[in-house]
GROMACS .gro file of C-alpha atoms in nm:
model
  309
    1ASN     CA    1 -12.299   8.278   9.633
    2GLU     CA    2 -11.880   8.199   9.426
    3LEU     CA    3 -11.971   8.059   9.139
    4GLU     CA    4 -12.309   8.328   9.059
    5GLU     CA    5 -12.027   8.617   9.022
    6THR     CA    6 -11.970   8.717   8.684
    7VAL     CA    7 -11.675   8.751   8.611
    8ILE     CA    8 -11.441   8.942   8.276
    9VAL     CA    9 -11.316   8.614   7.995
   10GLY     CA   10 -11.128   8.789   7.710
   11TYR     CA   11 -11.488   8.823   7.528
   12GLY     CA   12 -11.689   8.910   7.741
   13THR     CA   13 -11.865   8.815   8.084
   14GLN     CA   14 -11.942   8.538   8.224
   15ARG     CA   15 -12.107   8.310   8.567
   16LYS     CA   16 -11.809   8.192   8.767
   17ILE     CA   17 -12.022   7.871   8.758
   18SER     CA   18 -11.944   7.811   8.356
   19ASN     CA   19 -11.578   7.983   8.335
   20ILE     CA   20 -11.303   7.625   8.302
   21GLY     CA   21 -11.035   7.821   8.320
   22ALA     CA   22 -10.775   7.975   8.500
   23GLN     CA   23 -10.837   8.336   8.690
   24SER     CA   24 -10.837   8.512   8.986
   25SER     CA   25 -11.071   8.810   9.061
   26MET     CA   26 -10.985   9.090   9.366
   27LYS     CA   27 -11.217   9.294   9.590
   28LEU     CA   28 -11.289   9.650   9.495
   29GLU     CA   29 -11.173   9.693   9.912
   30ASP     CA   30 -10.842   9.426   9.849
   31ILE     CA   31 -10.739   9.696   9.559
   32LYS     CA   32 -10.849   9.989   9.761
   33THR     CA   33 -10.472  10.016   9.916
   34PRO     CA   34 -10.319  10.257  10.109
   35SER     CA   35 -10.042  10.276   9.775
   36ALA     CA   36 -10.002  10.508   9.475
   37SER     CA   37  -9.980  10.225   9.316
   38LEU     CA   38 -10.135   9.993   9.199
   39THR     CA   39  -9.874   9.673   9.114
   40THR     CA   40  -9.758   9.662   9.481
   41THR     CA   41 -10.100   9.566   9.561
   42LEU     CA   42 -10.102   9.267   9.401
   43ALA     CA   43  -9.814   9.069   9.576
   44GLY     CA   44 -10.007   8.813   9.828
   45ARG     CA   45 -10.377   8.846   9.712
   46LEU     CA   46 -10.393   8.621   9.336
   47ALA     CA   47 -10.337   8.330   9.326
   48GLY     CA   48 -10.043   8.267   9.081
   49VAL     CA   49  -9.908   8.536   9.069
   50VAL     CA   50  -9.549   8.733   9.193
   51ALA     CA   51  -9.466   9.115   9.200
   52VAL     CA   52  -9.179   9.202   9.267
   53GLN     CA   53  -9.076   9.590   9.465
   54ARG     CA   54  -8.714   9.692   9.359
   55THR     CA   55  -8.803   9.992   9.545
   56GLY     CA   56  -9.008  10.198   9.721
   57GLU     CA   57  -8.887  10.568   9.557
   58PRO     CA   58  -9.183  10.738   9.535
   59GLY     CA   59  -9.303  10.722   9.129
   60LYS     CA   60  -9.103  10.440   9.118
   61ASP     CA   61  -9.258  10.172   9.272
   62ALA     CA   62  -9.404  10.026   9.099
   63ALA     CA   63  -9.367   9.615   9.058
   64ASP     CA   64  -9.311   9.359   8.867
   65ILE     CA   65  -9.514   9.111   8.851
   66TRP     CA   66  -9.511   8.702   8.673
   67ILE     CA   67  -9.832   8.582   8.641
   68ARG     CA   68  -9.736   8.188   8.695
   69GLY     CA   69  -9.352   8.211   8.608
   70ILE     CA   70  -9.197   8.386   8.263
   71ALA     CA   71  -9.336   8.135   7.947
   72THR     CA   72  -9.131   8.425   7.683
   73PRO     CA   73  -8.773   8.474   7.657
   74ASN     CA   74  -8.816   8.857   7.632
   75THR     CA   75  -9.042   9.019   7.868
   76ALA     CA   76  -9.229   8.849   8.130
   77THR     CA   77  -9.474   9.152   8.149
   78PRO     CA   78  -9.908   8.937   8.089
   79LEU     CA   79 -10.102   9.221   7.887
   80ILE     CA   80 -10.284   9.447   8.010
   81LEU     CA   81 -10.643   9.569   7.900
   82VAL     CA   82 -10.801   9.879   8.108
   83ASP     CA   83 -11.186   9.897   7.966
   84GLY     CA   84 -11.052   9.681   7.645
   85VAL     CA   85 -10.774   9.911   7.540
   86GLU     CA   86 -10.419   9.785   7.640
   87ARG     CA   87 -10.222  10.055   7.887
   88ALA     CA   88  -9.986  10.019   8.183
   89PHE     CA   89 -10.195   9.999   8.492
   90ASN     CA   90  -9.999  10.193   8.753
   91ASP     CA   91 -10.101  10.549   8.675
   92ILE     CA   92 -10.522  10.470   8.735
   93ASP     CA   93 -10.679  10.611   9.020
   94PRO     CA   94 -10.740  10.296   9.246
   95GLU     CA   95 -11.165  10.468   9.331
   96ASP     CA   96 -11.207  10.453   8.963
   97ILE     CA   97 -11.132  10.066   8.944
   98GLU     CA   98 -11.534   9.782   8.923
   99SER     CA   99 -11.308   9.524   8.857
  100LEU     CA  100 -10.943   9.336   8.822
  101THR     CA  101 -10.973   9.009   8.709
  102THR     CA  102 -10.584   8.726   8.575
  103LEU     CA  103 -10.649   8.475   8.319
  104LYS     CA  104 -10.353   8.296   8.421
  105ASP     CA  105 -10.372   7.935   8.139
  106ALA     CA  106 -10.373   7.891   7.761
  107SER     CA  107 -10.790   7.827   7.822
  108ALA     CA  108 -10.906   8.128   7.852
  109THR     CA  109 -10.600   8.387   7.755
  110ALA     CA  110 -10.616   8.199   7.400
  111ILE     CA  111 -10.773   8.508   7.216
  112TYR     CA  112 -10.476   8.689   7.254
  113GLY     CA  113 -10.251   8.440   7.137
  114GLN     CA  114  -9.867   8.498   7.142
  115ARG     CA  115  -9.959   8.819   7.338
  116GLY     CA  116 -10.097   8.678   7.621
  117ALA     CA  117  -9.825   8.410   7.651
  118ASN     CA  118  -9.807   8.549   8.014
  119GLY     CA  119 -10.103   8.584   8.125
  120VAL     CA  120 -10.345   8.815   8.154
  121ILE     CA  121 -10.545   9.168   8.325
  122LEU     CA  122 -10.821   9.315   8.252
  123ILE     CA  123 -10.943   9.592   8.447
  124THR     CA  124 -11.279   9.756   8.402
  125THR     CA  125 -11.328  10.110   8.477
  126LYS     CA  126 -11.643  10.207   8.710
  127ARG     CA  127 -11.978  10.336   8.464
  128GLY     CA  128 -12.269  10.565   8.543
  129GLU     CA  129 -12.593  10.365   8.630
  130LYS     CA  130 -12.987  10.544   8.565
  131GLY     CA  131 -13.054  10.769   8.906
  132LYS     CA  132 -13.003  11.085   9.075
  133VAL     CA  133 -12.692  11.208   9.084
  134LYS     CA  134 -12.408  11.035   9.364
  135ILE     CA  135 -12.119  11.192   9.515
  136ASN     CA  136 -11.870  11.011   9.636
  137VAL     CA  137 -11.545  11.260   9.791
  138LYS     CA  138 -11.270  11.091  10.030
  139ALA     CA  139 -10.921  11.211  10.131
  140GLY     CA  140 -10.654  10.988  10.325
  141PHE     CA  141 -10.307  11.117  10.492
  142ASP     CA  142 -10.045  10.802  10.533
  143TRP     CA  143  -9.672  10.825  10.739
  144ASN     CA  144  -9.446  10.586  10.552
  145THR     CA  145  -9.122  10.495  10.744
  146PRO     CA  146  -8.935  10.194  10.779
  147VAL     CA  147  -8.983   9.863  10.978
  148LYS     CA  148  -8.656   9.799  11.031
  149VAL     CA  149  -8.254   9.957  10.962
  150PRO     CA  150  -7.896   9.963  10.999
  151GLU     CA  151  -7.775  10.138  11.292
  152TYR     CA  152  -7.413  10.279  11.242
  153ALA     CA  153  -7.166  10.282  11.514
  154SER     CA  154  -6.959  10.613  11.643
  155GLY     CA  155  -6.702  10.752  11.522
  156TYR     CA  156  -6.567  10.632  11.827
  157ASP     CA  157  -6.687  10.278  11.846
  158TRP     CA  158  -6.573  10.252  11.404
  159ALA     CA  159  -6.183  10.373  11.477
  160ARG     CA  160  -6.199  10.124  11.798
  161LEU     CA  161  -6.320   9.849  11.598
  162ALA     CA  162  -6.072   9.971  11.355
  163ASN     CA  163  -5.798   9.907  11.515
  164GLU     CA  164  -5.836   9.586  11.660
  165ALA     CA  165  -5.969   9.400  11.344
  166ARG     CA  166  -5.608   9.611  11.199
  167LEU     CA  167  -5.431   9.459  11.521
  168GLY     CA  168  -5.601   9.084  11.440
  169ARG     CA  169  -5.392   9.097  11.090
  170TYR     CA  170  -5.066   9.165  11.299
  171ASP     CA  171  -5.150   9.519  11.165
  172SER     CA  172  -5.015   9.787  11.322
  173PRO     CA  173  -5.354  10.024  11.405
  174ILE     CA  174  -5.489  10.344  11.225
  175TYR     CA  175  -5.526  10.529  11.553
  176THR     CA  176  -5.312  10.589  11.789
  177PRO     CA  177  -5.470  10.637  12.122
  178GLU     CA  178  -5.436  11.011  12.100
  179GLU     CA  179  -5.634  10.969  11.839
  180LEU     CA  180  -5.860  10.780  11.947
  181GLU     CA  181  -5.890  11.091  12.309
  182ILE     CA  182  -5.962  11.307  12.074
  183ILE     CA  183  -6.209  11.229  11.841
  184ARG     CA  184  -6.385  11.059  12.164
  185SER     CA  185  -6.393  11.381  12.357
  186GLY     CA  186  -6.462  11.586  11.905
  187LEU     CA  187  -6.130  11.770  11.944
  188ASP     CA  188  -6.067  11.819  11.646
  189THR     CA  189  -6.426  11.792  11.384
  190ASP     CA  190  -6.249  11.860  11.049
  191LEU     CA  191  -5.992  11.613  11.135
  192TYR     CA  192  -6.183  11.328  11.357
  193PRO     CA  193  -6.560  11.413  11.297
  194ASN     CA  194  -6.842  11.201  11.353
  195ILE     CA  195  -7.087  11.163  11.142
  196ASP     CA  196  -7.407  10.986  11.134
  197TRP     CA  197  -7.458  10.981  10.791
  198ARG     CA  198  -7.758  10.809  10.736
  199ASP     CA  199  -7.949  11.044  11.065
  200LEU     CA  200  -7.792  11.342  10.861
  201MET     CA  201  -7.960  11.269  10.545
  202LEU     CA  202  -8.289  11.063  10.617
  203LYS     CA  203  -8.616  11.166  10.736
  204SER     CA  204  -8.802  10.918  11.036
  205GLY     CA  205  -9.031  10.878  10.774
  206ALA     CA  206  -9.249  11.010  10.491
  207PRO     CA  207  -9.582  11.122  10.431
  208ARG     CA  208  -9.867  11.061  10.163
  209TYR     CA  209 -10.176  11.212  10.069
  210TYR     CA  210 -10.416  11.153   9.827
  211ALA     CA  211 -10.730  11.305   9.813
  212ASN     CA  212 -10.972  11.226   9.523
  213ILE     CA  213 -11.480  11.304   9.448
  214SER     CA  214 -11.653  11.190   9.186
  215PHE     CA  215 -12.010  11.214   8.992
  216SER     CA  216 -12.237  10.946   8.869
  217GLY     CA  217 -12.625  10.874   8.790
  218GLY     CA  218 -12.825  10.972   8.455
  219SER     CA  219 -13.139  10.905   8.264
  220ASP     CA  220 -13.266  10.666   8.017
  221ASN     CA  221 -13.064  10.800   7.782
  222VAL     CA  222 -12.732  10.935   7.936
  223ARG     CA  223 -12.517  10.752   8.167
  224TYR     CA  224 -12.225  10.903   8.326
  225TYR     CA  225 -11.936  10.908   8.548
  226VAL     CA  226 -11.666  11.179   8.648
  227SER     CA  227 -11.409  11.143   8.845
  228GLY     CA  228 -11.041  11.325   9.001
  229GLN     CA  229 -10.788  11.273   9.183
  230TYR     CA  230 -10.481  11.360   9.318
  231THR     CA  231 -10.127  11.247   9.523
  232SER     CA  232  -9.886  11.310   9.670
  233GLU     CA  233  -9.536  11.144   9.815
  234GLN     CA  234  -9.283  11.270   9.908
  235GLY     CA  235  -8.917  11.024  10.064
  236ARG     CA  236  -8.726  11.046  10.291
  237TYR     CA  237  -8.479  11.317  10.213
  238LYS     CA  238  -8.415  11.627  10.479
  239THR     CA  239  -8.411  11.922  10.295
  240PHE     CA  240  -8.182  12.249  10.380
  241SER     CA  241  -8.389  12.474  10.263
  242SER     CA  242  -8.122  12.749  10.423
  243GLU     CA  243  -7.848  12.618  10.155
  244ASN     CA  244  -7.995  12.519   9.890
  245LYS     CA  245  -8.277  12.658   9.657
  246TYR     CA  246  -8.466  12.391   9.507
  247ASN     CA  247  -8.679  12.064   9.708
  248THR     CA  248  -8.351  11.871   9.753
  249ASN     CA  249  -8.579  11.500   9.901
  250THR     CA  250  -8.756  11.303   9.555
  251THR     CA  251  -9.090  11.389   9.569
  252TYR     CA  252  -9.469  11.262   9.346
  253GLU     CA  253  -9.779  11.467   9.254
  254ARG     CA  254  -9.982  11.261   8.975
  255TYR     CA  255 -10.357  11.430   8.891
  256ASN     CA  256 -10.626  11.170   8.779
  257TYR     CA  257 -10.893  11.253   8.564
  258ARG     CA  258 -11.153  11.025   8.429
  259ALA     CA  259 -11.535  11.060   8.213
  260ASN     CA  260 -11.707  10.767   8.104
  261VAL     CA  261 -12.048  10.831   7.895
  262ASP     CA  262 -12.315  10.579   7.790
  263MET     CA  263 -12.552  10.694   7.601
  264ASN     CA  264 -12.822  10.528   7.419
  265ILE     CA  265 -12.812  10.628   7.048
  266THR     CA  266 -13.111  10.356   6.941
  267LYS     CA  267 -13.253  10.086   7.105
  268THR     CA  268 -12.984   9.914   7.048
  269THR     CA  269 -12.713  10.107   7.005
  270VAL     CA  270 -12.511  10.205   7.294
  271LEU     CA  271 -12.205  10.461   7.249
  272LYS     CA  272 -11.946  10.448   7.553
  273VAL     CA  273 -11.719  10.707   7.567
  274SER     CA  274 -11.368  10.668   7.797
  275VAL     CA  275 -11.192  10.966   7.866
  276GLY     CA  276 -10.896  10.895   8.107
  277GLY     CA  277 -10.550  11.097   8.184
  278TRP     CA  278 -10.303  11.205   8.422
  279LEU     CA  279 -10.065  11.441   8.513
  280VAL     CA  280  -9.723  11.339   8.706
  281ASN     CA  281  -9.494  11.617   8.923
  282ARG     CA  282  -9.184  11.436   9.003
  283THR     CA  283  -8.842  11.573   9.100
  284THR     CA  284  -8.533  11.319   9.166
  285PRO     CA  285  -8.133  11.331   9.229
  286THR     CA  286  -7.916  11.250   8.975
  287ARG     CA  287  -7.852  10.977   9.119
  288SER     CA  288  -8.025  10.606   9.164
  289THR     CA  289  -8.134  10.555   9.499
  290GLY     CA  290  -7.926  10.235   9.503
  291GLY     CA  291  -7.656  10.444   9.444
  292ILE     CA  292  -7.657  10.713   9.765
  293TRP     CA  293  -7.784  10.406   9.966
  294GLU     CA  294  -7.442  10.207   9.893
  295ASP     CA  295  -7.345  10.591   9.957
  296PHE     CA  296  -7.446  10.578  10.340
  297ALA     CA  297  -7.369  10.206  10.394
  298LYS     CA  298  -6.947  10.321  10.291
  299PHE     CA  299  -6.908  10.669  10.411
  300THR     CA  300  -6.801  10.595  10.774
  301PRO     CA  301  -6.822  10.846  10.993
  302LEU     CA  302  -6.477  10.948  10.955
  303SER     CA  303  -6.416  10.977  10.638
  304THR     CA  304  -6.555  11.375  10.596
  305PRO     CA  305  -6.725  11.669  10.806
  306ARG     CA  306  -7.017  11.792  10.667
  307LYS     CA  307  -6.826  12.186  10.667
  308TRP     CA  308  -6.505  12.201  10.687
  309SER     CA  309  -6.496  12.526  10.973
   0.00000   0.00000   0.00000
């Protein structure tokens, strides 16, 4: 049955049994995963495709993709065609995708020349079919939380271990027994604070919302597919509305729209019109995510109080 499937190639479509080039296809149910970025869904689902995600920050969580390694010195990015047009595809609504195929070897990508040296990803979006109007509505909610994060020592434990480390190097301890008792008792939170910076600045998880609606149908002469989607993601930074007039969290909102219309001009001529786009609204800290998390690791519970009283 799989050999009888129709697959996309560089010059159209053909049956898989007659195709000799190396290529892989994804099922639509595999594409529809809870992620705002399509590149993150490819990892582990397509043979010969490596996807590396550098960060999970909303709006910046796209993965780097390599098809059978790096073939050119300047860039390893594969050629991506959506309905025959070269473009990035992280902002595409997964519900609009009809099929996704990767072309991997030289025989499959030869038609694209040098641009296909790192492989080609072909995406086709859905189009309308003759019949009554079909309305599809989908909405969902996800909760993103890390599986494992480091646990930080309390101020008293950190001071005690810091003294132990100094004594192991034959140096004088940093804190006297009296200071250790002050830290343990919390008697002076200005000079000897006890701050868990990760717990203070980060939430345990972050929500993601998405909603999609599409209309399709048509007659013998005109067929259409129209869709819209809303996606909202939030980061894990806590917000303090009583202290700031602006949102200190990382947020990502995206509105997608698409309209595919097929019109029979004559018996042998079909005019296909496709319009699609997206609108993004994103807030992000001025520092990078790596820099913020590096500060979490460097700041000790005794470095500085959150506020001077």
